[in-house]
Amino acid sequence: MNTKLIMTISSIVLGVTGVILIFGPDIVLRNLYIDDNTMSALLVQVCGGLYFGYSMLNWMTKESLIGGIYNRPVAVANFTHFLVAGLSIIKSLMSNHGLPKALWMAGAVYLLFGVLFMLILFRHPISSSTDK
């Protein structure tokens, strides 16, 4: 499994999402049909900071050996984040059909990354170098 590719793509997705949440909370809240007030905007920006932090973590560790016991905290954190968020989004969509359709795509992306990080977490990494 190419962990460098997965780490790079997840870093880019989280980074772009984080920047949007940090600098455009009013736009995000309006598109999600959430009341745009100071507290909502603050929570969206804090979430953006978390996403951007995960993005930096993934970007900085993309060259490292990940999987099994190697960089286990990074794999566990990503697996937990993506799986819990993906399941939460899908559960909300199943119980409330009036939510924006863009959340279906977000839920699918989250679940995909959750499964990929589960594979990374529970499989032994394949080293790209040929020396032993």
PDB file of N, CA and C in Angstrom, residues 30-122:
ATOM      1  N   ARG A  30     -23.337  29.427   6.056  1.00  0.00           N
ATOM      2  CA  ARG A  30     -24.465  29.759   5.177  1.00  0.00           C
ATOM      3  C   ARG A  30     -24.802  28.585   4.257  1.00  0.00           C
ATOM      4  N   ASN A  31     -23.779  27.908   3.710  1.00  0.00           N
ATOM      5  CA  ASN A  31     -24.027  26.777   2.806  1.00  0.00           C
ATOM      6  C   ASN A  31     -24.540  25.541   3.525  1.00  0.00           C
ATOM      7  N   LEU A  32     -24.285  25.441   4.817  1.00  0.00           N
ATOM      8  CA  LEU A  32     -24.807  24.327   5.607  1.00  0.00           C
ATOM      9  C   LEU A  32     -26.117  24.680   6.309  1.00  0.00           C
ATOM     10  N   TYR A  33     -26.647  25.868   6.016  1.00  0.00           N
ATOM     11  CA  TYR A  33     -27.915  26.338   6.593  1.00  0.00           C
ATOM     12  C   TYR A  33     -27.854  26.394   8.111  1.00  0.00           C
ATOM     13  N   ILE A  34     -26.726  26.884   8.640  1.00  0.00           N
ATOM     14  CA  ILE A  34     -26.542  27.042  10.077  1.00  0.00           C
ATOM     15  C   ILE A  34     -26.523  28.534  10.375  1.00  0.00           C
ATOM     16  N   ASP A  35     -27.156  28.922  11.467  1.00  0.00           N
ATOM     17  CA  ASP A  35     -27.214  30.323  11.866  1.00  0.00           C
ATOM     18  C   ASP A  35     -25.803  30.882  12.023  1.00  0.00           C
ATOM     19  N   ASP A  36     -25.530  31.962  11.318  1.00  0.00           N
ATOM     20  CA  ASP A  36     -24.204  32.578  11.332  1.00  0.00           C
ATOM     21  C   ASP A  36     -24.115  33.545  12.509  1.00  0.00           C
ATOM     22  N   ASN A  37     -23.594  33.061  13.626  1.00  0.00           N
ATOM     23  CA  ASN A  37     -23.369  33.942  14.770  1.00  0.00           C
ATOM     24  C   ASN A  37     -21.921  33.788  15.224  1.00  0.00           C
ATOM     25  N   THR A  38     -21.546  34.562  16.211  1.00  0.00           N
ATOM     26  CA  THR A  38     -20.150  34.589  16.650  1.00  0.00           C
ATOM     27  C   THR A  38     -19.681  33.233  17.152  1.00  0.00           C
ATOM     28  N   MET A  39     -20.496  32.549  17.936  1.00  0.00           N
ATOM     29  CA  MET A  39     -20.091  31.268  18.500  1.00  0.00           C
ATOM     30  C   MET A  39     -19.964  30.198  17.408  1.00  0.00           C
ATOM     31  N   SER A  40     -20.901  30.174  16.465  1.00  0.00           N
ATOM     32  CA  SER A  40     -20.813  29.209  15.367  1.00  0.00           C
ATOM     33  C   SER A  40     -19.555  29.440  14.538  1.00  0.00           C
ATOM     34  N   ALA A  41     -19.278  30.704  14.236  1.00  0.00           N
ATOM     35  CA  ALA A  41     -18.083  31.027  13.455  1.00  0.00           C
ATOM     36  C   ALA A  41     -16.820  30.628  14.214  1.00  0.00           C
ATOM     37  N   LEU A  42     -16.803  30.842  15.525  1.00  0.00           N
ATOM     38  CA  LEU A  42     -15.644  30.449  16.325  1.00  0.00           C
ATOM     39  C   LEU A  42     -15.437  28.940  16.290  1.00  0.00           C
ATOM     40  N   LEU A  43     -16.503  28.174  16.449  1.00  0.00           N
ATOM     41  CA  LEU A  43     -16.387  26.717  16.416  1.00  0.00           C
ATOM     42  C   LEU A  43     -15.908  26.221  15.055  1.00  0.00           C
ATOM     43  N   VAL A  44     -16.390  26.823  13.988  1.00  0.00           N
ATOM     44  CA  VAL A  44     -15.949  26.438  12.641  1.00  0.00           C
ATOM     45  C   VAL A  44     -14.463  26.749  12.472  1.00  0.00           C
ATOM     46  N   GLN A  45     -14.018  27.900  12.957  1.00  0.00           N
ATOM     47  CA  GLN A  45     -12.604  28.246  12.846  1.00  0.00           C
ATOM     48  C   GLN A  45     -11.715  27.332  13.694  1.00  0.00           C
ATOM     49  N   VAL A  46     -12.185  26.951  14.878  1.00  0.00           N
ATOM     50  CA  VAL A  46     -11.424  26.015  15.706  1.00  0.00           C
ATOM     51  C   VAL A  46     -11.312  24.664  14.998  1.00  0.00           C
ATOM     52  N   CYS A  47     -12.408  24.204  14.394  1.00  0.00           N
ATOM     53  CA  CYS A  47     -12.360  22.960  13.610  1.00  0.00           C
ATOM     54  C   CYS A  47     -11.391  23.101  12.443  1.00  0.00           C
ATOM     55  N   GLY A  48     -11.374  24.256  11.828  1.00  0.00           N
ATOM     56  CA  GLY A  48     -10.427  24.512  10.742  1.00  0.00           C
ATOM     57  C   GLY A  48      -8.995  24.411  11.218  1.00  0.00           C
ATOM     58  N   GLY A  49      -8.727  24.920  12.420  1.00  0.00           N
ATOM     59  CA  GLY A  49      -7.385  24.802  12.988  1.00  0.00           C
ATOM     60  C   GLY A  49      -7.009  23.347  13.235  1.00  0.00           C
ATOM     61  N   LEU A  50      -7.973  22.552  13.707  1.00  0.00           N
ATOM     62  CA  LEU A  50      -7.723  21.128  13.909  1.00  0.00           C
ATOM     63  C   LEU A  50      -7.432  20.435  12.576  1.00  0.00           C
ATOM     64  N   TYR A  51      -8.212  20.742  11.557  1.00  0.00           N
ATOM     65  CA  TYR A  51      -7.995  20.132  10.246  1.00  0.00           C
ATOM     66  C   TYR A  51      -6.633  20.514   9.698  1.00  0.00           C
ATOM     67  N   PHE A  52      -6.274  21.795   9.860  1.00  0.00           N
ATOM     68  CA  PHE A  52      -4.987  22.242   9.344  1.00  0.00           C
ATOM     69  C   PHE A  52      -3.843  21.586  10.116  1.00  0.00           C
ATOM     70  N   GLY A  53      -4.010  21.384  11.418  1.00  0.00           N
ATOM     71  CA  GLY A  53      -3.005  20.690  12.211  1.00  0.00           C
ATOM     72  C   GLY A  53      -2.813  19.250  11.758  1.00  0.00           C
ATOM     73  N   TYR A  54      -3.926  18.550  11.506  1.00  0.00           N
ATOM     74  CA  TYR A  54      -3.840  17.187  10.967  1.00  0.00           C
ATOM     75  C   TYR A  54      -3.157  17.196   9.602  1.00  0.00           C
ATOM     76  N   SER A  55      -3.452  18.200   8.816  1.00  0.00           N
ATOM     77  CA  SER A  55      -2.829  18.317   7.503  1.00  0.00           C
ATOM     78  C   SER A  55      -1.310  18.425   7.630  1.00  0.00           C
ATOM     79  N   MET A  56      -0.857  19.252   8.551  1.00  0.00           N
ATOM     80  CA  MET A  56       0.583  19.415   8.755  1.00  0.00           C
ATOM     81  C   MET A  56       1.208  18.129   9.294  1.00  0.00           C
ATOM     82  N   LEU A  57       0.498  17.436  10.197  1.00  0.00           N
ATOM     83  CA  LEU A  57       0.994  16.161  10.728  1.00  0.00           C
ATOM     84  C   LEU A  57       1.182  15.152   9.600  1.00  0.00           C
ATOM     85  N   ASN A  58       0.174  15.018   8.753  1.00  0.00           N
ATOM     86  CA  ASN A  58       0.250  14.063   7.645  1.00  0.00           C
ATOM     87  C   ASN A  58       1.324  14.456   6.633  1.00  0.00           C
ATOM     88  N   TRP A  59       1.448  15.750   6.374  1.00  0.00           N
ATOM     89  CA  TRP A  59       2.445  16.209   5.413  1.00  0.00           C
ATOM     90  C   TRP A  59       3.856  15.939   5.928  1.00  0.00           C
ATOM     91  N   MET A  60       4.087  16.180   7.209  1.00  0.00           N
ATOM     92  CA  MET A  60       5.421  16.010   7.773  1.00  0.00           C
ATOM     93  C   MET A  60       5.815  14.536   7.925  1.00  0.00           C
ATOM     94  N   THR A  61       4.835  13.623   8.000  1.00  0.00           N
ATOM     95  CA  THR A  61       5.159  12.207   8.183  1.00  0.00           C
ATOM     96  C   THR A  61       4.973  11.379   6.917  1.00  0.00           C
ATOM     97  N   LYS A  62       4.686  12.018   5.811  1.00  0.00           N
ATOM     98  CA  LYS A  62       4.399  11.259   4.588  1.00  0.00           C
ATOM     99  C   LYS A  62       5.596  10.455   4.089  1.00  0.00           C
ATOM    100  N   GLU A  63       6.804  10.890   4.398  1.00  0.00           N
ATOM    101  CA  GLU A  63       8.015  10.184   3.954  1.00  0.00           C
ATOM    102  C   GLU A  63       8.409   9.052   4.905  1.00  0.00           C
ATOM    103  N   SER A  64       7.789   9.003   6.077  1.00  0.00           N
ATOM    104  CA  SER A  64       8.160   8.020   7.098  1.00  0.00           C
ATOM    105  C   SER A  64       7.481   6.685   6.846  1.00  0.00           C
ATOM    106  N   LEU A  65       8.052   5.654   7.431  1.00  0.00           N
ATOM    107  CA  LEU A  65       7.462   4.332   7.394  1.00  0.00           C
ATOM    108  C   LEU A  65       6.254   4.330   8.332  1.00  0.00           C
ATOM    109  N   ILE A  66       5.082   3.990   7.806  1.00  0.00           N
ATOM    110  CA  ILE A  66       3.840   4.045   8.584  1.00  0.00           C
ATOM    111  C   ILE A  66       3.125   2.712   8.429  1.00  0.00           C
ATOM    112  N   GLY A  67       2.648   2.199   9.533  1.00  0.00           N
ATOM    113  CA  GLY A  67       1.898   0.954   9.520  1.00  0.00           C
ATOM    114  C   GLY A  67       2.412   0.000  10.572  1.00  0.00           C
ATOM    115  N   GLY A  68       1.537  -0.872  11.039  1.00  0.00           N
ATOM    116  CA  GLY A  68       1.940  -1.801  12.085  1.00  0.00           C
ATOM    117  C   GLY A  68       2.345  -1.043  13.327  1.00  0.00           C
ATOM    118  N   ILE A  69       3.600  -1.221  13.768  1.00  0.00           N
ATOM    119  CA  ILE A  69       4.085  -0.514  14.951  1.00  0.00           C
ATOM    120  C   ILE A  69       4.789   0.792  14.604  1.00  0.00           C
ATOM    121  N   TYR A  70       5.016   1.045  13.340  1.00  0.00           N
ATOM    122  CA  TYR A  70       5.740   2.232  12.912  1.00  0.00           C
ATOM    123  C   TYR A  70       4.801   3.416  12.787  1.00  0.00           C
ATOM    124  N   ASN A  71       5.137   4.512  13.477  1.00  0.00           N
ATOM    125  CA  ASN A  71       4.308   5.716  13.492  1.00  0.00           C
ATOM    126  C   ASN A  71       2.862   5.390  13.861  1.00  0.00           C
ATOM    127  N   ARG A  72       2.697   4.469  14.774  1.00  0.00           N
ATOM    128  CA  ARG A  72       1.365   4.031  15.189  1.00  0.00           C
ATOM    129  C   ARG A  72       0.486   5.180  15.683  1.00  0.00           C
ATOM    130  N   PRO A  73       1.001   6.144  16.476  1.00  0.00           N
ATOM    131  CA  PRO A  73       0.132   7.248  16.914  1.00  0.00           C
ATOM    132  C   PRO A  73      -0.460   8.047  15.752  1.00  0.00           C
ATOM    133  N   VAL A  74       0.315   8.227  14.702  1.00  0.00           N
ATOM    134  CA  VAL A  74      -0.186   8.961  13.530  1.00  0.00           C
ATOM    135  C   VAL A  74      -1.295   8.159  12.849  1.00  0.00           C
ATOM    136  N   ALA A  75      -1.078   6.859  12.683  1.00  0.00           N
ATOM    137  CA  ALA A  75      -2.081   6.007  12.042  1.00  0.00           C
ATOM    138  C   ALA A  75      -3.348   5.912  12.884  1.00  0.00           C
ATOM    139  N   VAL A  76      -3.201   5.769  14.207  1.00  0.00           N
ATOM    140  CA  VAL A  76      -4.367   5.676  15.102  1.00  0.00           C
ATOM    141  C   VAL A  76      -5.166   6.982  15.076  1.00  0.00           C
ATOM    142  N   ALA A  77      -4.468   8.107  15.150  1.00  0.00           N
ATOM    143  CA  ALA A  77      -5.164   9.404  15.153  1.00  0.00           C
ATOM    144  C   ALA A  77      -5.945   9.615  13.857  1.00  0.00           C
ATOM    145  N   ASN A  78      -5.325   9.318  12.723  1.00  0.00           N
ATOM    146  CA  ASN A  78      -6.011   9.492  11.442  1.00  0.00           C
ATOM    147  C   ASN A  78      -7.173   8.516  11.299  1.00  0.00           C
ATOM    148  N   PHE A  79      -6.956   7.258  11.661  1.00  0.00           N
ATOM    149  CA  PHE A  79      -8.016   6.259  11.588  1.00  0.00           C
ATOM    150  C   PHE A  79      -9.217   6.673  12.440  1.00  0.00           C
ATOM    151  N   THR A  80      -8.959   7.063  13.671  1.00  0.00           N
ATOM    152  CA  THR A  80     -10.042   7.461  14.571  1.00  0.00           C
ATOM    153  C   THR A  80     -10.785   8.681  14.044  1.00  0.00           C
ATOM    154  N   HIS A  81     -10.038   9.688  13.639  1.00  0.00           N
ATOM    155  CA  HIS A  81     -10.663  10.917  13.136  1.00  0.00           C
ATOM    156  C   HIS A  81     -11.568  10.639  11.940  1.00  0.00           C
ATOM    157  N   PHE A  82     -11.019   9.962  10.950  1.00  0.00           N
ATOM    158  CA  PHE A  82     -11.783   9.753   9.721  1.00  0.00           C
ATOM    159  C   PHE A  82     -12.957   8.796   9.910  1.00  0.00           C
ATOM    160  N   LEU A  83     -12.768   7.729  10.663  1.00  0.00           N
ATOM    161  CA  LEU A  83     -13.857   6.777  10.847  1.00  0.00           C
ATOM    162  C   LEU A  83     -14.986   7.369  11.679  1.00  0.00           C
ATOM    163  N   VAL A  84     -14.674   7.988  12.808  1.00  0.00           N
ATOM    164  CA  VAL A  84     -15.719   8.563  13.662  1.00  0.00           C
ATOM    165  C   VAL A  84     -16.468   9.679  12.931  1.00  0.00           C
ATOM    166  N   ALA A  85     -15.744  10.563  12.270  1.00  0.00           N
ATOM    167  CA  ALA A  85     -16.399  11.650  11.547  1.00  0.00           C
ATOM    168  C   ALA A  85     -17.236  11.113  10.389  1.00  0.00           C
ATOM    169  N   GLY A  86     -16.714  10.139   9.659  1.00  0.00           N
ATOM    170  CA  GLY A  86     -17.467   9.560   8.543  1.00  0.00           C
ATOM    171  C   GLY A  86     -18.746   8.890   9.002  1.00  0.00           C
ATOM    172  N   LEU A  87     -18.655   8.094  10.060  1.00  0.00           N
ATOM    173  CA  LEU A  87     -19.853   7.432  10.576  1.00  0.00           C
ATOM    174  C   LEU A  87     -20.858   8.434  11.129  1.00  0.00           C
ATOM    175  N   SER A  88     -20.371   9.487  11.764  1.00  0.00           N
ATOM    176  CA  SER A  88     -21.271  10.526  12.292  1.00  0.00           C
ATOM    177  C   SER A  88     -22.004  11.250  11.175  1.00  0.00           C
ATOM    178  N   ILE A  89     -21.283  11.571  10.118  1.00  0.00           N
ATOM    179  CA  ILE A  89     -21.910  12.258   8.981  1.00  0.00           C
ATOM    180  C   ILE A  89     -22.956  11.360   8.334  1.00  0.00           C
ATOM    181  N   ILE A  90     -22.617  10.110   8.082  1.00  0.00           N
ATOM    182  CA  ILE A  90     -23.554   9.179   7.449  1.00  0.00           C
ATOM    183  C   ILE A  90     -24.776   8.957   8.335  1.00  0.00           C
ATOM    184  N   LYS A  91     -24.579   8.813   9.645  1.00  0.00           N
ATOM    185  CA  LYS A  91     -25.703   8.635  10.571  1.00  0.00           C
ATOM    186  C   LYS A  91     -26.635   9.853  10.534  1.00  0.00           C
ATOM    187  N   SER A  92     -26.061  11.042  10.519  1.00  0.00           N
ATOM    188  CA  SER A  92     -26.875  12.264  10.448  1.00  0.00           C
ATOM    189  C   SER A  92     -27.657  12.336   9.146  1.00  0.00           C
ATOM    190  N   LEU A  93     -27.015  11.944   8.056  1.00  0.00           N
ATOM    191  CA  LEU A  93     -27.690  11.975   6.759  1.00  0.00           C
ATOM    192  C   LEU A  93     -28.823  10.965   6.685  1.00  0.00           C
ATOM    193  N   MET A  94     -28.639   9.811   7.310  1.00  0.00           N
ATOM    194  CA  MET A  94     -29.675   8.776   7.286  1.00  0.00           C
ATOM    195  C   MET A  94     -30.907   9.208   8.089  1.00  0.00           C
ATOM    196  N   SER A  95     -30.691   9.940   9.185  1.00  0.00           N
ATOM    197  CA  SER A  95     -31.815  10.326  10.032  1.00  0.00           C
ATOM    198  C   SER A  95     -32.429  11.669   9.646  1.00  0.00           C
ATOM    199  N   ASN A  96     -31.719  12.469   8.873  1.00  0.00           N
ATOM    200  CA  ASN A  96     -32.231  13.778   8.482  1.00  0.00           C
ATOM    201  C   ASN A  96     -31.973  13.979   6.991  1.00  0.00           C
ATOM    202  N   HIS A  97     -32.976  13.725   6.184  1.00  0.00           N
ATOM    203  CA  HIS A  97     -32.815  13.798   4.722  1.00  0.00           C
ATOM    204  C   HIS A  97     -32.775  15.233   4.196  1.00  0.00           C
ATOM    205  N   GLY A  98     -32.997  16.208   5.057  1.00  0.00           N
ATOM    206  CA  GLY A  98     -32.986  17.601   4.629  1.00  0.00           C
ATOM    207  C   GLY A  98     -31.608  18.237   4.647  1.00  0.00           C
ATOM    208  N   LEU A  99     -30.605  17.496   5.061  1.00  0.00           N
ATOM    209  CA  LEU A  99     -29.252  18.056   5.104  1.00  0.00           C
ATOM    210  C   LEU A  99     -28.703  18.236   3.688  1.00  0.00           C
ATOM    211  N   PRO A 100     -27.766  19.181   3.512  1.00  0.00           N
ATOM    212  CA  PRO A 100     -27.208  19.429   2.176  1.00  0.00           C
ATOM    213  C   PRO A 100     -26.593  18.171   1.561  1.00  0.00           C
ATOM    214  N   LYS A 101     -26.777  18.033   0.269  1.00  0.00           N
ATOM    215  CA  LYS A 101     -26.285  16.853  -0.457  1.00  0.00           C
ATOM    216  C   LYS A 101     -24.760  16.774  -0.477  1.00  0.00           C
ATOM    217  N   ALA A 102     -24.075  17.906  -0.304  1.00  0.00           N
ATOM    218  CA  ALA A 102     -22.605  17.897  -0.287  1.00  0.00           C
ATOM    219  C   ALA A 102     -22.072  17.068   0.880  1.00  0.00           C
ATOM    220  N   LEU A 103     -22.895  16.889   1.903  1.00  0.00           N
ATOM    221  CA  LEU A 103     -22.456  16.086   3.042  1.00  0.00           C
ATOM    222  C   LEU A 103     -22.325  14.605   2.673  1.00  0.00           C
ATOM    223  N   TRP A 104     -23.076  14.141   1.667  1.00  0.00           N
ATOM    224  CA  TRP A 104     -22.917  12.751   1.216  1.00  0.00           C
ATOM    225  C   TRP A 104     -21.509  12.527   0.696  1.00  0.00           C
ATOM    226  N   MET A 105     -21.022  13.475  -0.090  1.00  0.00           N
ATOM    227  CA  MET A 105     -19.672  13.355  -0.619  1.00  0.00           C
ATOM    228  C   MET A 105     -18.651  13.428   0.511  1.00  0.00           C
ATOM    229  N   ALA A 106     -18.844  14.330   1.458  1.00  0.00           N
ATOM    230  CA  ALA A 106     -17.931  14.445   2.593  1.00  0.00           C
ATOM    231  C   ALA A 106     -17.920  13.147   3.402  1.00  0.00           C
ATOM    232  N   GLY A 107     -19.096  12.576   3.633  1.00  0.00           N
ATOM    233  CA  GLY A 107     -19.176  11.316   4.368  1.00  0.00           C
ATOM    234  C   GLY A 107     -18.468  10.187   3.652  1.00  0.00           C
ATOM    235  N   ALA A 108     -18.622  10.136   2.343  1.00  0.00           N
ATOM    236  CA  ALA A 108     -17.960   9.092   1.555  1.00  0.00           C
ATOM    237  C   ALA A 108     -16.443   9.246   1.602  1.00  0.00           C
ATOM    238  N   VAL A 109     -15.962  10.473   1.494  1.00  0.00           N
ATOM    239  CA  VAL A 109     -14.517  10.728   1.554  1.00  0.00           C
ATOM    240  C   VAL A 109     -13.977  10.341   2.930  1.00  0.00           C
ATOM    241  N   TYR A 110     -14.700  10.730   3.970  1.00  0.00           N
ATOM    242  CA  TYR A 110     -14.277  10.376   5.327  1.00  0.00           C
ATOM    243  C   TYR A 110     -14.209   8.869   5.508  1.00  0.00           C
ATOM    244  N   LEU A 111     -15.249   8.153   5.084  1.00  0.00           N
ATOM    245  CA  LEU A 111     -15.242   6.701   5.243  1.00  0.00           C
ATOM    246  C   LEU A 111     -14.134   6.047   4.425  1.00  0.00           C
ATOM    247  N   LEU A 112     -13.883   6.560   3.234  1.00  0.00           N
ATOM    248  CA  LEU A 112     -12.792   6.025   2.409  1.00  0.00           C
ATOM    249  C   LEU A 112     -11.450   6.176   3.130  1.00  0.00           C
ATOM    250  N   PHE A 113     -11.186   7.382   3.639  1.00  0.00           N
ATOM    251  CA  PHE A 113      -9.941   7.586   4.376  1.00  0.00           C
ATOM    252  C   PHE A 113      -9.917   6.754   5.654  1.00  0.00           C
ATOM    253  N   GLY A 114     -11.063   6.575   6.306  1.00  0.00           N
ATOM    254  CA  GLY A 114     -11.125   5.729   7.494  1.00  0.00           C
ATOM    255  C   GLY A 114     -10.702   4.304   7.190  1.00  0.00           C
ATOM    256  N   VAL A 115     -11.204   3.754   6.092  1.00  0.00           N
ATOM    257  CA  VAL A 115     -10.840   2.390   5.693  1.00  0.00           C
ATOM    258  C   VAL A 115      -9.358   2.326   5.315  1.00  0.00           C
ATOM    259  N   LEU A 116      -8.874   3.316   4.576  1.00  0.00           N
ATOM    260  CA  LEU A 116      -7.461   3.319   4.182  1.00  0.00           C
ATOM    261  C   LEU A 116      -6.542   3.390   5.401  1.00  0.00           C
ATOM    262  N   PHE A 117      -6.881   4.248   6.363  1.00  0.00           N
ATOM    263  CA  PHE A 117      -6.044   4.332   7.556  1.00  0.00           C
ATOM    264  C   PHE A 117      -6.196   3.104   8.444  1.00  0.00           C
ATOM    265  N   MET A 118      -7.334   2.417   8.379  1.00  0.00           N
ATOM    266  CA  MET A 118      -7.480   1.152   9.092  1.00  0.00           C
ATOM    267  C   MET A 118      -6.522   0.120   8.505  1.00  0.00           C
ATOM    268  N   LEU A 119      -6.450   0.069   7.183  1.00  0.00           N
ATOM    269  CA  LEU A 119      -5.510  -0.844   6.527  1.00  0.00           C
ATOM    270  C   LEU A 119      -4.066  -0.504   6.879  1.00  0.00           C
ATOM    271  N   ILE A 120      -3.758   0.784   6.900  1.00  0.00           N
ATOM    272  CA  ILE A 120      -2.404   1.207   7.272  1.00  0.00           C
ATOM    273  C   ILE A 120      -2.106   0.810   8.713  1.00  0.00           C
ATOM    274  N   LEU A 121      -3.075   1.006   9.584  1.00  0.00           N
ATOM    275  CA  LEU A 121      -2.872   0.740  11.002  1.00  0.00           C
ATOM    276  C   LEU A 121      -2.648  -0.738  11.299  1.00  0.00           C
ATOM    277  N   PHE A 122      -3.406  -1.603  10.656  1.00  0.00           N
ATOM    278  CA  PHE A 122      -3.380  -3.017  11.011  1.00  0.00           C
ATOM    279  C   PHE A 122      -2.539  -3.895  10.089  1.00  0.00           C
TER     280      PHE A 122
END
